[in-house]
mmCIF file of C-alpha atoms in Angstrom:
data_model
loop_
_atom_site.group_PDB
_atom_site.id
_atom_site.type_symbol
_atom_site.label_atom_id
_atom_site.label_comp_id
_atom_site.label_asym_id
_atom_site.label_seq_id
_atom_site.Cartn_x
_atom_site.Cartn_y
_atom_site.Cartn_z
ATOM 1 C CA UNK A 20 0.000 0.000 0.000
ATOM 2 C CA UNK A 21 1.243 3.474 -0.873
ATOM 3 C CA UNK A 22 1.348 6.282 1.731
ATOM 4 C CA UNK A 23 -1.261 8.294 -0.201
ATOM 5 C CA UNK A 24 -3.693 5.352 -0.076
ATOM 6 C CA UNK A 25 -3.882 5.378 3.724
ATOM 7 C CA UNK A 26 -6.474 8.166 3.631
ATOM 8 C CA UNK A 27 -8.923 5.849 1.882
ATOM 9 C CA UNK A 28 -8.724 3.138 4.545
ATOM 10 C CA UNK A 29 -11.689 2.423 6.795
ATOM 11 C CA UNK A 30 -9.448 3.162 9.787
ATOM 12 C CA UNK A 31 -9.420 6.419 11.727
ATOM 13 C CA UNK A 32 -5.743 6.038 12.684
ATOM 14 C CA UNK A 33 -4.737 5.518 9.046
ATOM 15 C CA UNK A 34 -6.795 8.503 7.903
ATOM 16 C CA UNK A 35 -5.447 10.725 10.674
ATOM 17 C CA UNK A 36 -1.857 9.693 9.995
ATOM 18 C CA UNK A 37 -2.131 11.147 6.494
ATOM 19 C CA UNK A 38 -2.495 14.570 8.147
ATOM 20 C CA UNK A 39 -0.433 14.096 11.313
ATOM 21 C CA UNK A 40 2.001 11.302 10.540
ATOM 22 C CA UNK A 41 5.300 12.989 9.759
ATOM 23 C CA UNK A 42 8.043 13.988 12.178
ATOM 24 C CA UNK A 43 7.376 17.756 12.099
ATOM 25 C CA UNK A 44 3.600 18.048 12.277
ATOM 26 C CA UNK A 45 3.104 16.999 15.899
ATOM 27 C CA UNK A 46 5.991 19.217 17.020
ATOM 28 C CA UNK A 47 4.455 22.178 15.171
ATOM 29 C CA UNK A 48 1.099 21.472 16.795
ATOM 30 C CA UNK A 49 2.731 21.147 20.204
ATOM 31 C CA UNK A 50 4.191 24.643 19.793
ATOM 32 C CA UNK A 51 0.795 25.944 18.660
ATOM 33 C CA UNK A 52 -0.687 24.606 21.911
ATOM 34 C CA UNK A 53 2.103 26.463 23.749
ATOM 35 C CA UNK A 54 0.896 29.712 22.159
ATOM 36 C CA UNK A 55 3.333 30.017 19.259
ATOM 37 C CA UNK A 56 1.466 31.400 16.258
ATOM 38 C CA UNK A 57 3.825 33.176 13.897
ATOM 39 C CA UNK A 58 5.800 31.550 11.108
ATOM 40 C CA UNK A 59 9.099 33.175 12.111
ATOM 41 C CA UNK A 60 8.671 32.118 15.733
ATOM 42 C CA UNK A 61 7.887 28.523 14.745
ATOM 43 C CA UNK A 62 10.835 28.435 12.361
ATOM 44 C CA UNK A 63 13.248 29.861 14.952
ATOM 45 C CA UNK A 64 12.064 27.636 17.814
ATOM 46 C CA UNK A 65 11.959 24.419 15.799
ATOM 47 C CA UNK A 66 15.018 25.036 13.606
ATOM 48 C CA UNK A 67 13.079 23.548 10.688
ATOM 49 C CA UNK A 68 13.640 24.660 7.111
ATOM 50 C CA UNK A 69 11.280 27.321 5.803
ATOM 51 C CA UNK A 70 10.208 24.986 2.990
ATOM 52 C CA UNK A 71 9.316 22.137 5.351
ATOM 53 C CA UNK A 72 7.485 24.454 7.741
ATOM 54 C CA UNK A 73 5.552 26.049 4.874
ATOM 55 C CA UNK A 74 4.516 22.633 3.543
ATOM 56 C CA UNK A 75 3.340 21.395 6.953
ATOM 57 C CA UNK A 76 1.436 24.602 7.739
ATOM 58 C CA UNK A 77 -0.284 24.508 4.342
ATOM 59 C CA UNK A 78 -1.301 20.893 4.919
ATOM 60 C CA UNK A 79 -2.672 21.666 8.389
ATOM 61 C CA UNK A 80 -4.522 24.650 6.953
ATOM 62 C CA UNK A 81 -5.925 22.562 4.066
ATOM 63 C CA UNK A 82 -7.242 20.033 6.595
ATOM 64 C CA UNK A 83 -8.763 22.800 8.745
ATOM 65 C CA UNK A 84 -6.484 22.055 11.716
ATOM 66 C CA UNK A 85 -4.930 25.531 11.601
ATOM 67 C CA UNK A 86 -6.318 28.806 10.316
ATOM 68 C CA UNK A 87 -4.023 31.411 8.784
ATOM 69 C CA UNK A 88 -4.823 34.992 9.832
ATOM 70 C CA UNK A 89 -3.156 38.208 8.747
ATOM 71 C CA UNK A 90 -1.668 40.234 11.599
ATOM 72 C CA UNK A 91 0.217 42.735 9.415
ATOM 73 C CA UNK A 92 -0.542 44.061 5.955
ATOM 74 C CA UNK A 93 2.656 45.729 4.745
ATOM 75 C CA UNK A 94 4.461 43.455 4.301
ATOM 76 C CA UNK A 95 1.844 40.723 4.589
ATOM 77 C CA UNK A 96 2.469 38.569 7.668
ATOM 78 C CA UNK A 97 0.339 35.768 9.034
ATOM 79 C CA UNK A 98 -0.162 33.794 12.191
ATOM 80 C CA UNK A 99 -1.558 30.308 12.539
ATOM 81 C CA UNK A 100 -4.312 29.579 15.022
ATOM 82 C CA UNK A 101 -5.775 26.269 16.044
ATOM 83 C CA UNK A 102 -9.288 25.714 14.736
ATOM 84 C CA UNK A 103 -11.871 23.685 16.644
ATOM 85 C CA UNK A 104 -10.603 20.627 14.776
ATOM 86 C CA UNK A 105 -7.065 21.558 15.827
ATOM 87 C CA UNK A 106 -8.028 22.131 19.470
ATOM 88 C CA UNK A 107 -9.659 18.690 19.418
ATOM 89 C CA UNK A 108 -6.116 17.317 19.053
ATOM 90 C CA UNK A 109 -5.248 18.447 22.599
ATOM 91 C CA UNK A 110 -5.853 14.993 24.112
ATOM 92 C CA UNK A 111 -3.533 13.505 21.473
ATOM 93 C CA UNK A 112 -0.743 16.006 22.166
ATOM 94 C CA UNK A 113 -1.294 15.717 25.922
ATOM 95 C CA UNK A 114 -1.096 11.924 25.868
ATOM 96 C CA UNK A 115 2.053 12.086 23.734
ATOM 97 C CA UNK A 116 3.549 14.562 26.224
ATOM 98 C CA UNK A 117 2.712 12.241 29.129
ATOM 99 C CA UNK A 118 4.361 9.330 27.321
ATOM 100 C CA UNK A 119 7.456 11.383 26.457
ATOM 101 C CA UNK A 120 7.670 12.729 30.021
ATOM 102 C CA UNK A 121 7.514 9.189 31.418
ATOM 103 C CA UNK A 122 10.030 7.574 29.089
ATOM 104 C CA UNK A 123 12.322 10.349 27.852
ATOM 105 C CA UNK A 124 12.632 13.035 30.556
ATOM 106 C CA UNK A 125 16.035 13.496 32.108
ATOM 107 C CA UNK A 126 16.745 13.558 35.843
ATOM 108 C CA UNK A 127 15.530 17.183 36.047
ATOM 109 C CA UNK A 128 12.024 16.026 35.159
ATOM 110 C CA UNK A 129 9.619 16.937 32.369
ATOM 111 C CA UNK A 130 10.768 19.979 30.378
ATOM 112 C CA UNK A 131 7.274 21.503 30.256
ATOM 113 C CA UNK A 132 4.917 21.615 33.238
ATOM 114 C CA UNK A 133 1.197 22.009 32.586
ATOM 115 C CA UNK A 134 -1.029 23.798 35.076
ATOM 116 C CA UNK A 135 -4.808 23.554 35.322
ATOM 117 C CA UNK A 136 -5.782 27.224 35.447
ATOM 118 C CA UNK A 137 -9.046 26.619 37.336
ATOM 119 C CA UNK A 138 -7.400 25.043 40.401
ATOM 120 C CA UNK A 139 -3.742 26.031 39.956
ATOM 121 C CA UNK A 140 -2.356 22.490 40.213
ATOM 122 C CA UNK A 141 0.277 21.035 37.893
ATOM 123 C CA UNK A 142 -1.293 18.196 35.935
ATOM 124 C CA UNK A 143 -0.649 15.319 33.601
ATOM 125 C CA UNK A 144 -4.091 14.758 32.057
ATOM 126 C CA UNK A 145 -5.300 11.171 31.781
ATOM 127 C CA UNK A 146 -7.918 9.451 29.649
ATOM 128 C CA UNK A 147 -11.026 8.543 31.610
ATOM 129 C CA UNK A 148 -14.231 6.728 30.707
ATOM 130 C CA UNK A 149 -16.861 9.398 30.009
ATOM 131 C CA UNK A 150 -19.542 7.234 31.674
ATOM 132 C CA UNK A 151 -17.968 5.930 34.893
ATOM 133 C CA UNK A 152 -14.954 8.255 35.247
ATOM 134 C CA UNK A 153 -12.394 5.449 35.680
ATOM 135 C CA UNK A 154 -8.959 5.932 34.105
ATOM 136 C CA UNK A 155 -8.640 4.010 30.841
ATOM 137 C CA UNK A 156 -6.345 0.976 30.870
ATOM 138 C CA UNK A 157 -5.911 -0.488 27.365
ATOM 139 C CA UNK A 158 -6.138 -3.992 28.831
ATOM 140 C CA UNK A 159 -9.682 -3.155 29.919
ATOM 141 C CA UNK A 160 -10.918 -1.913 26.531
ATOM 142 C CA UNK A 161 -12.360 -4.058 23.770
ATOM 143 C CA UNK A 162 -12.930 -3.023 20.163
ATOM 144 C CA UNK A 163 -15.390 -4.117 17.495
ATOM 145 C CA UNK A 164 -16.113 -3.223 13.888
ATOM 146 C CA UNK A 165 -19.068 -0.987 13.169
ATOM 147 C CA UNK A 166 -22.080 -2.656 11.543
ATOM 148 C CA UNK A 167 -21.968 -2.766 7.752
ATOM 149 C CA UNK A 168 -23.569 0.318 6.232
ATOM 150 C CA UNK A 169 -25.032 0.293 2.698
ATOM 151 C CA UNK A 170 -23.089 2.577 0.373
ATOM 152 C CA UNK A 171 -19.977 2.618 2.557
ATOM 153 C CA UNK A 172 -16.823 0.545 2.264
ATOM 154 C CA UNK A 173 -16.506 -2.518 4.449
ATOM 155 C CA UNK A 174 -14.218 -2.223 7.456
ATOM 156 C CA UNK A 175 -11.386 -4.655 6.739
ATOM 157 C CA UNK A 176 -8.904 -3.694 9.480
ATOM 158 C CA UNK A 177 -10.971 -4.392 12.560
ATOM 159 C CA UNK A 178 -9.806 -6.020 15.778
ATOM 160 C CA UNK A 179 -7.486 -9.023 15.440
ATOM 161 C CA UNK A 180 -9.768 -11.243 17.524
#
């Protein structure tokens, strides 16, 4: 299967990876969640080539993850803001941060601390069941294919068992 064909799969991870699956995109989004909005600031902080950054920002804009807004007219300058679709990626970025903090932090601890503004406590958000509130343990989750739907492709990459 070719990389471009992943977007046609009946798999949400495959479809999402077409937008998010390269080494720069998640880092760009992480900086956006940290409040970085301007091209020059992203380029300086990430030390990524202008061409690569431009390509990733255009892709995120095309998929409505980021919105480009002018902040200066002469010369034209733009900033990139998370859309609702982009903000919906916060649990993804947060979970990736938790994983990186657990397995790749040095002895000084996590490089970025997150604070819940409502209560003032430092946090590491966790996934919880929306019905019972229990933390999610992957060993306690089962998956199943959706029912077949007329006019839609069959799900061929469902659970292994």
